[in-house]
Each structure stands twice: as C-alpha cells, then as structure tokens.
Short mmCIF file of C-alpha atoms in Angstrom, two decimals:
data_model
loop_
_atom_site.label_atom_id
_atom_site.label_comp_id
_atom_site.label_asym_id
_atom_site.label_seq_id
_atom_site.Cartn_x
_atom_site.Cartn_y
_atom_site.Cartn_z
CA UNK E 1 26.90 45.63 162.04
CA UNK E 2 23.82 44.93 160.17
CA UNK E 3 20.73 43.68 161.87
CA UNK E 4 19.46 40.26 160.38
CA UNK E 5 16.82 42.01 157.93
CA UNK E 6 19.35 44.32 156.53
CA UNK E 7 21.77 41.56 156.26
CA UNK E 8 19.10 39.59 154.11
CA UNK E 9 18.40 42.67 152.31
CA UNK E 10 21.89 43.16 151.21
CA UNK E 11 22.40 39.14 150.08
CA UNK E 12 19.30 39.95 148.01
CA UNK E 13 20.93 42.85 146.57
CA UNK E 14 24.06 41.21 146.10
CA UNK E 15 22.46 38.30 144.47
CA UNK E 16 20.51 40.74 141.96
CA UNK E 17 23.91 41.82 141.37
CA UNK E 18 25.54 39.04 140.72
CA UNK E 19 22.50 37.65 138.06
CA UNK E 20 23.10 40.40 135.93
CA UNK E 21 27.02 39.25 135.81
CA UNK E 22 25.65 36.07 134.85
CA UNK E 23 24.00 37.36 131.89
CA UNK E 24 27.50 38.94 130.56
CA UNK E 25 29.48 34.97 130.32
CA UNK E 26 28.86 31.35 130.94
CA UNK E 27 29.17 30.37 134.39
CA UNK E 28 32.60 28.50 134.60
CA UNK E 29 30.80 24.80 133.91
CA UNK E 30 34.04 22.65 133.72
CA UNK E 31 35.83 24.57 136.99
CA UNK E 32 33.32 23.94 138.66
CA UNK E 33 32.52 20.48 137.79
CA UNK E 34 36.02 19.38 138.75
CA UNK E 35 35.39 21.31 142.28
CA UNK E 36 32.25 19.27 142.93
CA UNK E 37 34.04 15.85 141.43
CA UNK E 38 37.27 16.46 144.15
CA UNK E 39 34.77 17.35 147.08
CA UNK E 40 34.85 13.80 147.19
CA UNK E 41 38.42 12.58 148.81
CA UNK E 42 38.45 9.14 146.99
CA UNK E 43 37.82 11.01 143.90
CA UNK E 44 38.90 8.94 140.51
CA UNK E 45 41.72 11.12 138.40
CA UNK E 46 40.41 9.59 134.90
CA UNK E 47 37.07 11.87 135.72
CA UNK E 48 38.74 14.75 136.38
CA UNK E 49 40.99 14.31 133.27
CA UNK E 50 37.71 13.49 131.21
CA UNK E 51 35.96 16.96 132.32
CA UNK E 52 39.39 18.94 131.95
CA UNK E 53 39.67 17.79 128.37
CA UNK E 54 36.44 19.56 127.39
CA UNK E 55 38.24 22.90 128.76
CA UNK E 56 41.55 22.94 126.34
CA UNK E 57 42.06 26.78 128.00
CA UNK E 58 41.88 25.51 131.56
CA UNK E 59 44.16 22.08 130.38
CA UNK E 60 46.76 24.42 128.95
CA UNK E 61 47.05 26.30 132.24
CA UNK E 62 47.11 23.16 134.17
CA UNK E 63 50.20 22.03 131.81
CA UNK E 64 51.97 25.56 132.44
CA UNK E 65 51.42 25.36 136.19
CA UNK E 66 53.09 21.71 136.54
CA UNK E 67 55.88 22.74 133.99
CA UNK E 68 56.69 26.28 135.89
CA UNK E 69 59.45 26.89 138.09
CA UNK E 70 57.26 26.02 141.20
CA UNK E 71 57.43 22.29 140.79
CA UNK E 72 61.00 22.26 139.12
CA UNK E 73 60.52 19.43 136.59
CA UNK E 74 63.78 18.38 134.28
CA UNK E 75 61.50 17.38 131.57
CA UNK E 76 59.05 19.10 129.95
CA UNK E 77 55.30 17.70 130.67
CA UNK E 78 53.02 17.61 127.34
CA UNK E 79 50.38 15.28 128.16
CA UNK E 80 47.21 16.64 130.71
CA UNK E 81 46.73 13.21 132.18
CA UNK E 82 50.25 12.76 133.16
CA UNK E 83 50.36 16.33 134.49
CA UNK E 84 47.66 15.66 137.05
CA UNK E 85 49.84 12.92 138.68
CA UNK E 86 52.44 15.48 139.89
CA UNK E 87 48.76 17.46 141.71
CA UNK E 88 47.42 16.12 144.96
CA UNK E 89 43.68 16.69 145.80
CA UNK E 90 44.03 20.34 147.30
CA UNK E 91 46.70 21.51 144.96
CA UNK E 92 44.76 20.44 142.14
CA UNK E 93 41.22 21.98 143.53
CA UNK E 94 43.52 25.04 143.81
CA UNK E 95 44.71 25.25 140.44
CA UNK E 96 41.03 24.76 138.82
CA UNK E 97 40.24 27.34 141.46
CA UNK E 98 42.57 30.13 140.45
CA UNK E 99 42.61 29.00 136.67
CA UNK E 100 38.70 28.30 136.00
CA UNK E 101 37.27 30.80 137.95
CA UNK E 102 39.30 34.03 138.27
CA UNK E 103 40.53 34.09 134.73
CA UNK E 104 36.57 33.80 133.64
CA UNK E 105 36.41 37.23 135.46
CA UNK E 106 39.20 38.84 134.23
CA UNK E 107 38.43 38.14 130.61
CA UNK E 108 35.41 40.34 130.73
CA UNK E 109 36.58 43.39 132.60
CA UNK E 110 37.69 46.39 131.06
CA UNK E 111 41.17 46.04 129.42
CA UNK E 112 42.52 49.02 131.21
CA UNK E 113 41.87 47.38 134.39
CA UNK E 114 43.48 43.96 133.77
CA UNK E 115 47.15 45.15 134.71
CA UNK E 116 46.05 46.84 137.84
CA UNK E 117 43.75 43.54 139.03
CA UNK E 118 46.61 41.04 138.32
CA UNK E 119 49.22 43.10 140.18
CA UNK E 120 47.08 43.02 143.17
CA UNK E 121 45.69 39.58 142.83
CA UNK E 122 49.23 38.17 142.43
CA UNK E 123 51.11 40.31 145.23
CA UNK E 124 48.31 39.11 147.53
CA UNK E 125 48.28 35.62 146.76
CA UNK E 126 51.88 35.68 146.88
CA UNK E 127 52.03 37.31 150.32
CA UNK E 128 49.15 34.95 151.52
CA UNK E 129 51.33 32.10 150.87
CA UNK E 130 54.73 32.91 151.76
CA UNK E 131 52.90 34.29 155.45
CA UNK E 132 51.65 30.78 156.01
CA UNK E 133 55.04 29.35 155.65
CA UNK E 134 56.33 31.68 158.44
CA UNK E 135 53.53 30.19 160.85
CA UNK E 136 55.13 27.94 163.19
CA UNK E 137 52.55 25.75 163.57
CA UNK E 138 51.53 25.71 159.99
CA UNK E 139 48.17 26.37 160.90
CA UNK E 140 47.08 27.24 156.71
CA UNK E 141 47.78 25.55 154.06
CA UNK E 142 50.48 27.72 151.80
CA UNK E 143 48.50 26.79 148.56
CA UNK E 144 44.98 27.65 150.46
CA UNK E 145 46.31 30.92 151.46
CA UNK E 146 47.59 31.61 147.64
CA UNK E 147 44.27 30.65 146.42
CA UNK E 148 42.60 33.40 148.96
CA UNK E 149 44.91 36.04 148.52
CA UNK E 150 44.12 35.53 144.80
CA UNK E 151 40.54 35.80 144.55
CA UNK E 152 40.05 38.43 147.89
CA UNK E 153 39.58 40.80 144.86
CA UNK E 154 37.10 39.15 142.64
CA UNK E 155 34.51 41.31 143.93
CA UNK E 156 36.31 44.36 142.48
CA UNK E 157 36.41 42.47 138.65
CA UNK E 158 32.18 41.67 138.78
CA UNK E 159 31.77 46.02 139.72
CA UNK E 160 34.33 47.17 136.88
CA UNK E 161 32.24 44.90 134.50
CA UNK E 162 28.80 45.72 135.27
CA UNK E 163 29.35 49.68 136.52
CA UNK E 164 32.41 50.42 134.35
CA UNK E 165 31.84 54.16 134.36
CA UNK E 166 31.17 54.80 137.89
CA UNK E 167 33.78 52.27 139.17
CA UNK E 168 36.66 52.43 137.05
CA UNK E 169 37.91 56.07 138.74
CA UNK E 170 37.02 54.83 142.49
CA UNK E 171 38.91 51.31 141.49
CA UNK E 172 42.02 53.35 139.97
CA UNK E 173 42.79 54.91 143.44
CA UNK E 174 46.64 54.12 143.93
CA UNK E 175 45.46 53.46 147.82
CA UNK E 176 43.65 50.35 147.97
CA UNK E 177 42.37 50.79 151.61
CA UNK E 178 39.08 51.22 153.54
CA UNK E 179 38.40 54.45 152.00
CA UNK E 180 37.99 52.32 148.75
CA UNK E 181 35.30 50.10 150.69
CA UNK E 182 33.43 52.90 151.87
CA UNK E 183 33.38 54.87 148.34
CA UNK E 184 32.01 51.60 147.04
CA UNK E 185 29.34 51.30 149.75
CA UNK E 186 28.40 54.90 149.30
CA UNK E 187 27.93 54.27 145.31
CA UNK E 188 26.71 51.03 145.16
CA UNK E 189 25.40 49.82 148.93
CA UNK E 190 28.01 47.57 149.12
CA UNK E 191 31.69 46.43 148.73
CA UNK E 192 33.95 44.26 146.71
CA UNK E 193 34.55 41.92 149.91
CA UNK E 194 31.18 41.54 150.21
CA UNK E 195 30.51 41.17 146.05
CA UNK E 196 33.55 38.31 146.24
CA UNK E 197 32.40 36.41 149.77
CA UNK E 198 29.00 36.18 147.61
CA UNK E 199 30.25 34.74 144.61
CA UNK E 200 32.41 32.43 146.31
CA UNK E 201 29.81 31.16 148.39
CA UNK E 202 27.36 30.81 145.06
CA UNK E 203 30.23 28.90 143.77
CA UNK E 204 30.24 26.32 147.24
CA UNK E 205 33.87 26.91 147.77
CA UNK E 206 35.42 25.96 151.27
CA UNK E 207 33.92 27.99 153.80
CA UNK E 208 37.12 29.39 155.42
CA UNK E 209 38.40 30.59 152.16
CA UNK E 210 34.76 32.51 152.01
CA UNK E 211 35.18 33.65 155.14
CA UNK E 212 38.51 35.24 154.62
CA UNK E 213 37.74 36.80 151.45
CA UNK E 214 34.89 38.73 153.20
CA UNK E 215 37.09 39.82 155.69
CA UNK E 216 40.36 40.73 154.13
CA UNK E 217 40.37 44.43 154.72
CA UNK E 218 39.05 43.48 158.56
CA UNK E 219 40.95 43.62 161.61
CA UNK E 220 39.30 40.54 163.83
CA UNK E 221 41.69 39.86 166.53
CA UNK E 222 39.84 36.91 167.54
CA UNK E 223 39.19 35.34 164.06
CA UNK E 224 40.82 32.20 162.33
CA UNK E 225 44.46 32.35 161.19
CA UNK E 226 43.56 32.50 157.37
CA UNK E 227 41.21 35.33 157.88
CA UNK E 228 44.33 37.34 159.82
CA UNK E 229 46.95 36.35 156.74
CA UNK E 230 44.55 37.65 154.41
CA UNK E 231 44.74 41.28 156.32
CA UNK E 232 48.34 40.88 156.21
CA UNK E 233 48.55 39.74 152.66
CA UNK E 234 46.23 43.23 151.66
CA UNK E 235 49.22 45.61 153.78
CA UNK E 236 51.94 43.58 152.29
CA UNK E 237 50.29 44.57 148.34
CA UNK E 238 49.92 48.20 149.86
CA UNK E 239 53.55 48.32 151.08
CA UNK E 240 55.48 46.55 148.15
CA UNK E 241 53.96 48.94 145.40
CA UNK E 242 53.93 52.02 147.10
CA UNK E 243 57.12 53.76 147.51
CA UNK E 244 56.45 55.89 150.33
CA UNK E 245 53.79 53.91 152.39
CA UNK E 246 51.67 54.67 155.39
CA UNK E 247 50.63 51.41 155.82
CA UNK E 248 53.46 50.20 157.04
CA UNK E 249 52.89 50.70 160.81
CA UNK E 250 49.52 48.80 160.84
CA UNK E 251 51.21 45.69 159.32
CA UNK E 252 53.84 45.40 161.93
CA UNK E 253 51.24 45.74 164.33
CA UNK E 254 48.79 43.11 162.62
CA UNK E 255 51.96 40.98 162.18
CA UNK E 256 53.19 41.16 165.92
CA UNK E 257 49.74 41.17 167.42
CA UNK E 258 48.30 38.56 165.42
CA UNK E 259 50.99 36.09 164.22
CA UNK E 260 53.46 36.82 166.59
CA UNK E 261 55.86 37.65 163.58
CA UNK E 262 58.51 40.55 164.19
CA UNK E 263 60.54 42.68 162.18
CA UNK E 264 63.11 40.18 160.64
CA UNK E 265 60.14 37.95 159.91
CA UNK E 266 58.65 41.04 157.67
CA UNK E 267 61.48 41.58 155.99
CA UNK E 268 62.15 37.66 155.10
CA UNK E 269 58.11 38.07 154.14
CA UNK E 270 58.71 40.72 151.67
CA UNK E 271 61.53 39.07 150.19
CA UNK E 272 59.96 35.78 149.74
CA UNK E 273 56.65 37.45 148.46
CA UNK E 274 58.85 39.10 145.33
CA UNK E 275 60.19 35.64 144.37
CA UNK E 276 56.74 34.10 144.43
CA UNK E 277 55.16 37.21 142.49
CA UNK E 278 57.60 36.19 139.64
CA UNK E 279 56.77 32.43 140.09
CA UNK E 280 52.76 33.81 140.01
CA UNK E 281 53.41 35.80 136.77
CA UNK E 282 54.76 33.07 135.07
CA UNK E 283 52.11 30.55 135.89
CA UNK E 284 49.67 33.02 134.67
CA UNK E 285 51.34 34.26 131.89
CA UNK E 286 50.95 37.94 132.92
CA UNK E 287 53.60 40.39 132.42
CA UNK E 288 53.09 43.03 135.54
CA UNK E 289 54.53 46.48 135.07
CA UNK E 290 56.45 48.28 137.37
CA UNK E 291 59.85 47.43 139.94
CA UNK E 292 59.37 46.30 143.62
CA UNK E 293 62.00 48.46 145.67
CA UNK E 294 63.11 46.01 148.74
CA UNK E 295 65.69 48.45 149.74
CA UNK E 296 63.20 51.20 150.36
CA UNK E 297 60.71 48.70 152.31
CA UNK E 298 63.48 47.35 154.34
CA UNK E 299 64.80 50.54 155.23
CA UNK E 300 60.82 52.04 155.98
CA UNK E 301 60.43 48.48 158.18
CA UNK E 302 63.45 49.42 160.24
CA UNK E 303 63.18 52.65 160.57
CA UNK E 304 59.89 52.50 161.89
CA UNK E 305 60.53 49.66 164.23
CA UNK E 306 63.32 52.11 165.92
CA UNK E 307 60.67 54.48 166.61
CA UNK E 308 57.74 52.44 167.20
CA UNK E 309 57.47 53.11 171.23
CA UNK E 310 53.70 54.01 170.75
CA UNK E 311 51.16 53.27 173.50
CA UNK E 312 48.03 50.91 172.75
CA UNK E 313 45.64 53.19 171.56
CA UNK E 314 48.39 54.76 169.01
CA UNK E 315 48.71 51.06 167.97
CA UNK E 316 44.93 50.66 167.19
CA UNK E 317 44.85 53.92 165.47
CA UNK E 318 47.09 52.76 163.13
CA UNK E 319 45.67 49.59 162.17
CA UNK E 320 41.89 51.32 162.42
CA UNK E 321 43.22 53.50 159.28
CA UNK E 322 43.87 50.62 156.90
CA UNK E 323 41.44 48.02 158.12
CA UNK E 324 37.85 47.95 159.48
CA UNK E 325 37.80 47.25 163.22
CA UNK E 326 34.18 46.12 164.31
CA UNK E 327 32.80 46.91 167.29
CA UNK E 328 32.83 44.43 170.18
#
C-alpha cells in the first residue's frame, strides 16, 4: 500500500506522462463537452445535437449504434437528431464516452496493437454488461458496466503510444494477468490501471467507473459491485480467448464469493458474452480475429467444478495468481 507521499509522487508522475500524451493529439473536445452538458439531468437535447454536429465521425458512430442490432429498429435512422431520440441520458453519455474517448486513443496507438486492444476491450465490455444483467438486484446498470470494461485498458493504449519499443513486447504476452501489471510497474513506475484511472479522473468521469477501472486486476472482497464485475470481466476475457486457461478456477471463485453466481451462471455468462462481442464488433466497425471455443470453455468449467473440493486457502491462492489481494 502506498503512503500519502508515495501516492502524491505517483500522481505527479502520471500527470507528467499524460501531459506527454496530450501533445500527441488534441483532447476529444466534443465528447468532453457533451459529457459536460449531460451532467445536468435537465439538459437540452438540441444543445447536444449542435455539439455533436461539430464532430462528423462521432455523429456517424452514434448513427451506427442506433441502427445496430442492439436497438433492433425496423427502419434505418439517417438523421442525427432523430437518432438521439432513441438514447436516454445514460445511454447517450456512455455512447459518447465509448466512441469519442476510446477512438481518440486507439487512433494514435501502433497499428499492431489495434487488434489486441479491440479484442480485449470489446470482450471485457461485453462480459461486464452480461454479468451486470445476471446480478439479482441489478445493482449495476449494464451499459455502465459495458463502458467500464471497454475503457479499463485505455492505459495500455497510452503507454503503447509513448513507450512503443519498450511496451509492445510486454503487452503482446498472451497472458494478461498480474504479471503484466508487475512488469509495467518495474519498467515505468506505474501500471496501465493507474494510467487508465488517472486519465478518467482528468476527464471527470463518474467516480464509481473511475474506481472500477483502477481496480480491474484487484480482488477487493468488500468493494462496490462494479469493481467485482470489472474483475470478473477481466477473468472472462482470459478464459474465452485462451484455449486451455489456468484462470477458470479463480473466475469461479470470484463469481461464487463476490456475486453469488454458480457454474450454470458462468456458462450462461460465457454464451451471452460471445453474442454481445458480436454486437460490439458491429457497432464499433471492428473485425476481430480468432474463434471462441464455447464447448471447450464449458468442458473446462464443468470439469473443474466436479473436482473443486478445495479448502479456503487454496481458493484464495488461485485468485492471487491472477489478481492482487491487498493486505488488510
């Protein structure tokens, strides 16, 4: 755990790092302005439309979202102001966040990093949204969960742009676990979670989202539901894309311990995540490489469940292999 002085020193280091990023490309002015306008629950949609019309690419993304299978409209919507009538305040804010802020950083990242980033971010977003739907009390809005998963790794894009030669070999390791986080800290003095979190803070995004982004590799038993969902989404992403994944056990343990979700819920979550990834690919206009082997994932999950007569310490060890467990 960092002391107050160490924490302040890291914030200064992160701000210096992100100031370098600001020099590479302009701030997503329109997206941030829309976020500012919509902080007021009584905002005027005309003001939003006038703002969005200044950014044709962002406007086109909003139209593509409304016309996607996610909304299931019969007739195509071709007018931005008409499209905005289908989006409530929350959906509008999350759409602008996803398209305006994420694409700003993706466009500046090394080309070889794009596919890896979109595969992870769309999977994390999809898994987070479907996980939120499974929780009985709907403690987390599914669209908020999607945005959290989608932007959790923005820090990786930032580091990849500023430290390309050092970072790409680290980031291209297939295992996106706590080992990656530790290598980042050794090389740069901070990890991608901290970069993402500081970036979100500077953009004045909701505090619960900022906190979850900063802890998506951390096991925090008493933390908010969105934090737990972010960790589960991170684990799901490993399990879905890795043929024989060593993180099925910690995934099951986190789901059972923190979200009271069992083996059947896990299978349901994986199936729904695959469908949601396909929707996300359509909305963002991204073609992902590789196939998800659902049968293999289900076999691994059920086999592990059969032999899961493990004691408490072993269960915690399995979680610690993937996620940080802070000292109490």
